[in-house]
Amino acid sequence: MPLPVQARVRTLLKNTGWLQADIETLADDADLYAAGLTSHATVNLMLALEEAFDIEFPDRLLRRRTFSSVDAIAEALVEIGVQKEAA
Amino acid sequence: MTVLADAHRAYRDDLLREGLLISMGVDGLYGRSGAFEQVVEGINAAFSAVGDPDGPEVMRFPPGIGKLQLEQSGYLKSSPQLVGTVHSFTGNDRDHRAMLERIDKHGDWTAEQKTTEVALAPAACYGVYPAIAARGRMAQDGALVDVYTYCFRHEPSIDPARMQMFRQREHVRLGSETQALAFRKLWMERGRAIIGSFALPFEVEVANDPFFGRTGKLLATSQREETLKFELLVPITSKEHPTACVSFNYHRDLFGRAWKIETDAGETAHTACVGFGVERIALALFKHHGFAFKAWPRSVRDVLGL
């Protein structure tokens, strides 16, 4: 069963303390900022994504909305070459 | 950039020649003349005339903060390149002799210098948050504090308006989101009125802090997208690159969380501050009205009490 990017992003958000809400209760398109993601937590999330997916976000994606939801993050990752589904 | 650098150098040379600034041999570190300080006092008086009726609690801090306070503020995460920490000699007699020998040989004498518990204040308001937090839950109307101190930012420049040690006069508002935003809105109007009364040209724009590195790029674009920071810009050495003389900042609950500051309802406090860069405003006044303030327009001298 291939694992969509969204699921891998969710794994990274689990038990980090970056969100005030439990990621399990949030939809893929739910606003992570509304769920308590702060600017400093966004920075930590960005670094964690870069490490986990072995990528580097280009400057044009270093924006607030890139990290605004699980879907938005997945879209950005796919845009810079991450496979939609990993085995 | 060379045109801009030339303009910076030319204005700095003018200020040094006129004796308004006094060279200390380091870019961004200057003495101030009596006349310069009279203008700075005038700017502070104009600020007080507008802000004092609000009844702020006055706090005056030294230009240092505790190392722990600096860590807690989050400043090291976003702007490590600007931080100054105080170091001191911690060796014994033998180390002292070795240090003096190195100085004699013009070598590096800083090896035995160790960090102390003191860091230099990066902004005037950093002393306020832990002080208010230590009092426990705030009253219903939150808190309003007037601060004024020297700040340090490690960014040596020949631009006289980019000093490494400079003063910020601030009002800091702590309370609910509504209170913090209302405060900032009020001061954006007041800031325009005050600088306008100095007969200076200006514009107010969305801005970002000079955060460090790639993560800083994300912080900066986020700050702009959320319009957390506005700056009042006055052309000093360049029309194309005007200088931020006043900033209007909304921190959301960044500092409220960092220091666990609570509103009367037990919610994390939101904070905002308005900061007047008094040296920059003085430099703008000297640029636009001339080096002798006695010849400035009567209306401007009246507002400044000169």
Short mmCIF file of C-alpha atoms in Angstrom, two decimals:
data_model
loop_
_atom_site.label_atom_id
_atom_site.label_comp_id
_atom_site.label_asym_id
_atom_site.label_seq_id
_atom_site.Cartn_x
_atom_site.Cartn_y
_atom_site.Cartn_z
CA MET A 1 0.00 0.00 0.00
CA PRO A 2 1.67 3.21 -1.12
CA LEU A 3 1.84 5.97 1.47
CA PRO A 4 0.68 9.37 0.24
CA VAL A 5 2.82 12.42 1.00
CA GLN A 6 0.04 13.69 3.25
CA ALA A 7 0.44 10.71 5.55
CA ARG A 8 4.18 11.25 5.86
CA VAL A 9 3.60 14.93 6.66
CA ARG A 10 1.09 13.92 9.34
CA THR A 11 3.68 11.63 10.92
CA LEU A 12 6.04 14.58 11.25
CA LEU A 13 3.36 16.70 12.94
CA LYS A 14 2.48 14.05 15.48
CA ASN A 15 3.58 14.53 19.10
CA THR A 16 5.68 17.60 18.35
CA GLY A 17 3.81 20.09 20.50
CA TRP A 18 3.74 22.43 17.51
CA LEU A 19 -0.04 22.19 17.29
CA GLN A 20 -2.50 22.84 20.07
CA ALA A 21 -4.95 20.48 18.39
CA ASP A 22 -4.29 16.78 17.77
CA ILE A 23 -3.29 16.26 14.14
CA GLU A 24 -5.54 13.16 14.04
CA THR A 25 -8.58 15.40 14.50
CA LEU A 26 -7.61 17.71 11.62
CA ALA A 27 -8.52 17.28 7.96
CA ASP A 28 -5.83 17.50 5.29
CA ASP A 29 -7.11 20.94 4.32
CA ALA A 30 -7.48 22.23 7.91
CA ASP A 31 -5.72 25.50 8.74
CA LEU A 32 -2.67 24.58 10.81
CA TYR A 33 -2.23 28.17 12.00
CA ALA A 34 -5.74 28.10 13.41
CA ALA A 35 -4.69 24.85 15.11
CA GLY A 36 -1.96 26.72 16.97
CA LEU A 37 1.07 26.54 14.66
CA THR A 38 3.26 29.54 15.61
CA SER A 39 5.85 31.22 13.41
CA HIS A 40 8.72 29.56 15.30
CA ALA A 41 6.97 26.19 15.08
CA THR A 42 6.61 26.75 11.34
CA VAL A 43 10.37 27.16 11.14
CA ASN A 44 10.83 23.87 13.02
CA LEU A 45 8.31 22.19 10.72
CA MET A 46 10.12 23.49 7.65
CA LEU A 47 13.45 22.13 8.92
CA ALA A 48 11.89 18.78 9.83
CA LEU A 49 10.33 18.47 6.36
CA GLU A 50 13.64 19.28 4.68
CA GLU A 51 15.39 16.60 6.71
CA ALA A 52 12.69 13.95 6.34
CA PHE A 53 12.26 14.39 2.59
CA ASP A 54 15.90 15.32 1.90
CA ILE A 55 14.88 18.48 0.06
CA GLU A 56 15.42 22.21 0.35
CA PHE A 57 12.51 24.61 -0.09
CA PRO A 58 13.37 27.27 -2.68
CA ASP A 59 12.98 30.90 -1.60
CA ARG A 60 9.69 31.32 -3.45
CA LEU A 61 8.11 28.66 -1.21
CA LEU A 62 9.39 30.17 2.04
CA ARG A 63 5.99 31.69 2.70
CA ARG A 64 3.36 31.30 5.33
CA ARG A 65 0.81 29.63 3.07
CA THR A 66 3.24 26.87 2.02
CA PHE A 67 2.83 25.43 5.53
CA SER A 68 -0.82 26.35 6.08
CA SER A 69 -2.28 22.83 5.82
CA VAL A 70 -1.22 19.22 5.26
CA ASP A 71 -2.48 19.53 1.67
CA ALA A 72 -0.55 22.77 1.07
CA ILE A 73 2.65 21.19 2.38
CA ALA A 74 2.13 18.09 0.22
CA GLU A 75 1.50 20.27 -2.83
CA ALA A 76 4.75 22.17 -2.23
CA LEU A 77 6.70 18.95 -1.70
CA VAL A 78 5.36 17.44 -4.93
CA GLU A 79 6.14 20.69 -6.76
CA ILE A 80 9.81 20.35 -5.81
CA GLY A 81 10.04 16.73 -6.84
CA VAL A 82 8.84 14.58 -3.95
CA GLN A 83 6.92 11.53 -5.25
CA LYS A 84 3.18 11.72 -4.58
CA GLU A 85 3.18 8.26 -3.14
CA ALA A 86 6.07 6.45 -1.56
CA ALA A 87 6.26 2.70 -1.24
CA MET B 1 24.99 50.39 -3.89
CA THR B 2 28.12 52.51 -4.22
CA VAL B 3 25.97 55.61 -4.73
CA LEU B 4 24.14 54.77 -1.54
CA ALA B 5 27.37 54.00 0.31
CA ASP B 6 28.81 57.32 -0.88
CA ALA B 7 25.72 59.12 0.42
CA HIS B 8 26.05 57.37 3.78
CA ARG B 9 29.72 58.27 4.04
CA ALA B 10 29.13 61.86 2.99
CA TYR B 11 26.42 62.42 5.61
CA ARG B 12 28.49 60.73 8.32
CA ASP B 13 31.47 62.92 7.42
CA ASP B 14 29.21 65.99 7.65
CA LEU B 15 27.95 64.98 11.08
CA LEU B 16 31.46 64.32 12.38
CA ARG B 17 32.77 67.59 10.93
CA GLU B 18 29.87 69.51 12.47
CA GLY B 19 30.67 67.83 15.78
CA LEU B 20 27.14 66.43 16.19
CA LEU B 21 28.56 62.90 16.26
CA ILE B 22 31.95 62.05 17.79
CA SER B 23 34.07 59.30 16.22
CA MET B 24 34.91 56.35 18.46
CA GLY B 25 36.91 54.48 15.82
CA VAL B 26 34.24 51.86 15.16
CA ASP B 27 31.52 52.04 12.49
CA GLY B 28 28.18 52.48 14.18
CA LEU B 29 29.57 53.58 17.57
CA TYR B 30 29.50 57.34 18.17
CA GLY B 31 29.52 59.94 20.86
CA ARG B 32 26.79 62.58 20.69
CA SER B 33 27.25 66.31 21.13
CA GLY B 34 25.23 68.49 23.49
CA ALA B 35 23.24 69.87 20.56
CA PHE B 36 22.49 66.37 19.29
CA GLU B 37 21.27 65.38 22.75
CA GLN B 38 19.08 68.49 23.02
CA VAL B 39 17.32 67.36 19.85
CA VAL B 40 16.99 63.81 21.22
CA GLU B 41 15.49 65.22 24.43
CA GLY B 42 13.09 67.26 22.29
CA ILE B 43 11.98 64.12 20.43
CA ASN B 44 11.42 62.37 23.75
CA ALA B 45 9.44 65.36 25.03
CA ALA B 46 7.22 65.30 21.93
CA PHE B 47 6.68 61.55 22.43
CA SER B 48 5.83 62.09 26.11
CA ALA B 49 3.41 64.92 25.32
CA VAL B 50 1.35 62.47 23.28
CA GLY B 51 1.89 59.29 25.31
CA ASP B 52 1.95 60.45 28.95
CA PRO B 53 -1.81 61.12 29.16
CA ASP B 54 -2.32 57.35 28.73
CA GLY B 55 -0.70 56.92 32.15
CA PRO B 56 1.93 54.30 31.26
CA GLU B 57 4.02 52.71 33.97
CA VAL B 58 7.56 54.02 33.46
CA MET B 59 10.36 51.43 33.55
CA ARG B 60 14.00 52.23 32.83
CA PHE B 61 16.35 49.32 32.27
CA PRO B 62 20.12 49.28 31.76
CA PRO B 63 21.22 48.41 28.21
CA GLY B 64 21.68 44.79 29.21
CA ILE B 65 19.38 41.84 29.81
CA GLY B 66 20.02 38.52 31.49
CA LYS B 67 21.35 35.76 29.28
CA LEU B 68 18.38 33.60 30.32
CA GLN B 69 15.96 36.34 29.37
CA LEU B 70 17.57 36.56 25.95
CA GLU B 71 17.21 32.79 25.49
CA GLN B 72 13.59 32.89 26.61
CA SER B 73 12.72 35.74 24.24
CA GLY B 74 13.35 33.58 21.16
CA TYR B 75 15.64 36.28 19.73
CA LEU B 76 18.49 33.78 19.31
CA LYS B 77 16.24 31.66 17.08
CA SER B 78 15.41 34.48 14.70
CA SER B 79 18.27 36.98 14.85
CA PRO B 80 21.47 35.41 16.23
CA GLN B 81 23.61 37.59 13.96
CA LEU B 82 22.57 40.77 15.79
CA VAL B 83 23.12 39.57 19.35
CA GLY B 84 25.85 40.95 21.57
CA THR B 85 26.89 39.09 24.70
CA VAL B 86 29.10 40.55 27.44
CA HIS B 87 32.37 38.73 28.08
CA SER B 88 34.78 39.18 30.94
CA PHE B 89 38.24 37.99 31.97
CA THR B 90 37.92 34.88 34.14
CA GLY B 91 41.51 33.61 34.38
CA ASN B 92 44.10 33.60 37.17
CA ASP B 93 47.34 35.60 37.60
CA ARG B 94 49.21 33.42 35.14
CA ASP B 95 46.43 33.86 32.54
CA HIS B 96 46.51 37.60 33.18
CA ARG B 97 50.26 37.79 32.47
CA ALA B 98 49.80 35.69 29.32
CA MET B 99 47.04 38.02 28.17
CA LEU B 100 49.19 41.12 28.72
CA GLU B 101 52.03 39.52 26.78
CA ARG B 102 49.71 38.86 23.88
CA ILE B 103 48.50 42.45 23.95
CA ASP B 104 52.15 43.63 23.86
CA LYS B 105 52.64 41.52 20.74
CA HIS B 106 49.36 42.83 19.27
CA GLY B 107 47.99 39.28 19.37
CA ASP B 108 44.49 38.05 20.22
CA TRP B 109 43.95 38.75 23.95
CA THR B 110 40.34 37.52 24.05
CA ALA B 111 41.00 33.78 24.61
CA GLU B 112 40.39 33.96 28.39
CA GLN B 113 37.26 36.04 27.95
CA LYS B 114 34.19 34.04 28.93
CA THR B 115 30.53 34.92 28.55
CA THR B 116 28.92 36.49 31.59
CA GLU B 117 25.27 36.34 32.63
CA VAL B 118 24.68 39.58 30.73
CA ALA B 119 23.68 40.13 27.12
CA LEU B 120 23.11 43.49 25.46
CA ALA B 121 19.50 44.53 24.98
CA PRO B 122 18.47 44.02 21.33
CA ALA B 123 15.34 46.14 21.84
CA ALA B 124 14.11 48.41 24.61
CA CYS B 125 11.02 46.36 25.38
CA TYR B 126 12.79 43.09 26.25
CA GLY B 127 13.05 44.02 29.92
CA VAL B 128 9.30 44.56 30.16
CA TYR B 129 7.92 41.09 29.44
CA PRO B 130 9.61 39.15 32.26
CA ALA B 131 8.90 42.02 34.68
CA ILE B 132 5.16 41.94 33.94
CA ALA B 133 5.10 38.12 33.87
CA ALA B 134 6.65 37.99 37.37
CA ARG B 135 3.63 39.85 38.78
CA GLY B 136 1.21 37.11 37.86
CA ARG B 137 -2.06 37.48 36.01
CA MET B 138 -2.68 41.00 34.69
CA ALA B 139 -5.61 43.25 35.58
CA GLN B 140 -8.56 43.59 33.20
CA ASP B 141 -7.07 46.55 31.34
CA GLY B 142 -3.75 44.77 30.86
CA ALA B 143 -0.54 46.78 31.12
CA LEU B 144 1.02 49.76 29.39
CA VAL B 145 4.73 50.44 29.89
CA ASP B 146 7.00 53.30 28.82
CA VAL B 147 10.62 52.21 28.23
CA TYR B 148 13.71 53.95 26.96
CA THR B 149 17.14 52.41 26.69
CA TYR B 150 20.23 51.94 24.61
CA CYS B 151 20.07 48.85 22.40
CA PHE B 152 22.81 46.91 20.63
CA ARG B 153 22.70 45.23 17.25
CA HIS B 154 25.80 43.87 15.62
CA GLU B 155 25.54 45.40 12.18
CA PRO B 156 28.52 47.68 11.62
CA SER B 157 27.81 50.19 8.86
CA ILE B 158 29.04 53.51 7.60
CA ASP B 159 25.41 54.63 7.45
CA PRO B 160 25.13 56.99 10.43
CA ALA B 161 21.47 55.95 10.72
CA ARG B 162 22.51 52.32 11.28
CA MET B 163 24.26 52.56 14.61
CA GLN B 164 25.34 49.53 16.60
CA MET B 165 24.34 51.25 19.85
CA PHE B 166 21.27 53.44 19.72
CA ARG B 167 18.22 54.33 21.80
CA GLN B 168 14.63 53.28 21.43
CA ARG B 169 11.77 55.04 23.18
CA GLU B 170 8.84 52.70 23.36
CA HIS B 171 5.37 52.18 24.67
CA VAL B 172 4.57 48.51 25.17
CA ARG B 173 1.01 47.22 25.44
CA LEU B 174 0.18 43.88 27.01
CA GLY B 175 -3.38 42.56 27.09
CA SER B 176 -5.96 40.92 24.87
CA GLU B 177 -5.63 40.69 21.09
CA THR B 178 -8.16 43.50 20.77
CA GLN B 179 -6.26 45.72 23.20
CA ALA B 180 -2.91 45.11 21.48
CA LEU B 181 -4.30 45.82 18.01
CA ALA B 182 -6.19 48.94 19.15
CA PHE B 183 -2.97 50.24 20.72
CA ARG B 184 -1.02 49.74 17.50
CA LYS B 185 -3.71 51.40 15.40
CA LEU B 186 -3.77 54.40 17.75
CA TRP B 187 0.02 54.78 17.65
CA MET B 188 0.14 54.48 13.85
CA GLU B 189 -2.03 57.61 13.78
CA ARG B 190 0.00 59.29 16.52
CA GLY B 191 3.31 58.40 14.88
CA ARG B 192 2.22 60.07 11.66
CA ALA B 193 1.08 63.15 13.57
CA ILE B 194 4.30 63.43 15.59
CA ILE B 195 6.68 63.01 12.65
CA GLY B 196 4.45 65.31 10.60
CA SER B 197 4.78 67.98 13.31
CA PHE B 198 8.58 67.71 12.83
CA ALA B 199 7.99 68.79 9.18
CA LEU B 200 9.64 65.60 7.87
CA PRO B 201 8.50 63.74 4.74
CA PHE B 202 7.52 60.16 5.49
CA GLU B 203 5.58 57.11 4.43
CA VAL B 204 4.26 54.16 6.41
CA GLU B 205 4.81 50.69 4.99
CA VAL B 206 4.50 47.04 5.87
CA ALA B 207 7.90 45.77 7.00
CA ASN B 208 9.81 42.79 8.32
CA ASP B 209 12.64 42.33 10.76
CA PRO B 210 16.07 41.31 9.37
CA PHE B 211 15.75 37.67 10.46
CA PHE B 212 18.69 35.32 9.95
CA GLY B 213 19.20 32.77 7.19
CA ARG B 214 16.69 30.66 5.23
CA THR B 215 14.42 30.13 8.20
CA GLY B 216 14.57 33.90 8.62
CA LYS B 217 13.28 34.30 5.10
CA LEU B 218 10.21 32.29 6.09
CA LEU B 219 9.77 34.36 9.26
CA ALA B 220 10.12 37.59 7.28
CA THR B 221 7.58 36.68 4.60
CA SER B 222 5.18 35.44 7.28
CA GLN B 223 5.59 38.69 9.21
CA ARG B 224 4.73 40.66 6.08
CA GLU B 225 1.82 38.43 5.06
CA GLU B 226 0.33 38.89 8.52
CA THR B 227 1.17 42.64 8.57
CA LEU B 228 2.68 42.27 12.03
CA LYS B 229 5.13 45.13 11.51
CA PHE B 230 4.75 48.59 10.02
CA GLU B 231 7.52 51.13 9.73
CA LEU B 232 7.40 54.87 9.34
CA LEU B 233 10.14 55.66 6.86
CA VAL B 234 11.87 59.01 6.38
CA PRO B 235 14.34 59.66 3.56
CA ILE B 236 17.66 60.62 5.18
CA THR B 237 20.53 59.83 2.83
CA SER B 238 18.38 58.42 0.03
CA LYS B 239 14.87 58.89 -1.36
CA GLU B 240 14.90 55.35 -2.81
CA HIS B 241 16.04 53.79 0.46
CA PRO B 242 14.29 55.72 3.22
CA THR B 243 15.16 54.95 6.85
CA ALA B 244 12.79 53.33 9.35
CA CYS B 245 12.44 55.87 12.16
CA VAL B 246 9.40 54.49 13.97
CA SER B 247 8.09 50.93 14.06
CA PHE B 248 4.65 49.66 15.04
CA ASN B 249 4.77 46.01 16.02
CA TYR B 250 2.15 43.44 16.89
CA HIS B 251 3.74 40.28 18.32
CA ARG B 252 0.53 38.24 18.59
CA ASP B 253 1.12 35.94 21.59
CA LEU B 254 4.83 35.35 20.88
CA PHE B 255 6.06 37.04 24.07
CA GLY B 256 2.94 36.10 26.00
CA ARG B 257 3.81 32.45 25.40
CA ALA B 258 7.55 32.90 25.91
CA TRP B 259 7.07 34.39 29.39
CA LYS B 260 3.66 32.91 30.25
CA ILE B 261 2.01 36.31 30.57
CA GLU B 262 -1.71 35.95 31.30
CA THR B 263 -4.69 38.25 30.90
CA ASP B 264 -7.26 38.58 33.69
CA ALA B 265 -9.28 35.90 31.88
CA GLY B 266 -6.34 33.50 32.13
CA GLU B 267 -5.57 33.63 28.42
CA THR B 268 -2.10 34.08 26.94
CA ALA B 269 -1.45 37.80 26.54
CA HIS B 270 -0.99 39.45 23.18
CA THR B 271 1.52 42.28 23.00
CA ALA B 272 2.34 45.22 20.77
CA CYS B 273 4.87 48.01 20.90
CA VAL B 274 5.65 51.29 19.22
CA GLY B 275 9.33 52.20 19.03
CA PHE B 276 10.80 55.58 18.16
CA GLY B 277 14.42 55.40 16.98
CA VAL B 278 15.44 58.70 18.53
CA GLU B 279 18.87 58.97 16.88
CA ARG B 280 17.40 58.23 13.46
CA ILE B 281 14.73 60.90 13.90
CA ALA B 282 17.40 63.37 15.05
CA LEU B 283 19.51 62.51 11.98
CA ALA B 284 16.46 63.06 9.76
CA LEU B 285 15.84 66.45 11.40
CA PHE B 286 19.46 67.57 10.90
CA LYS B 287 19.33 66.38 7.28
CA HIS B 288 16.10 68.15 6.38
CA HIS B 289 16.34 71.31 8.48
CA GLY B 290 20.09 71.90 8.75
CA PHE B 291 22.86 71.30 11.25
CA ALA B 292 22.01 74.29 13.47
CA PHE B 293 18.68 73.71 15.17
CA LYS B 294 18.36 77.37 16.07
CA ALA B 295 17.66 77.94 12.35
CA TRP B 296 14.94 75.26 12.13
CA PRO B 297 11.33 76.30 11.41
CA ARG B 298 9.69 77.90 14.45
CA SER B 299 6.86 75.32 14.51
CA VAL B 300 9.35 72.43 14.63
CA ARG B 301 11.39 74.05 17.41
CA ASP B 302 8.19 74.63 19.37
CA VAL B 303 7.19 70.96 19.20
CA LEU B 304 10.71 69.95 20.23
CA GLY B 305 10.97 72.61 22.94
CA LEU B 306 14.13 74.00 21.34
#
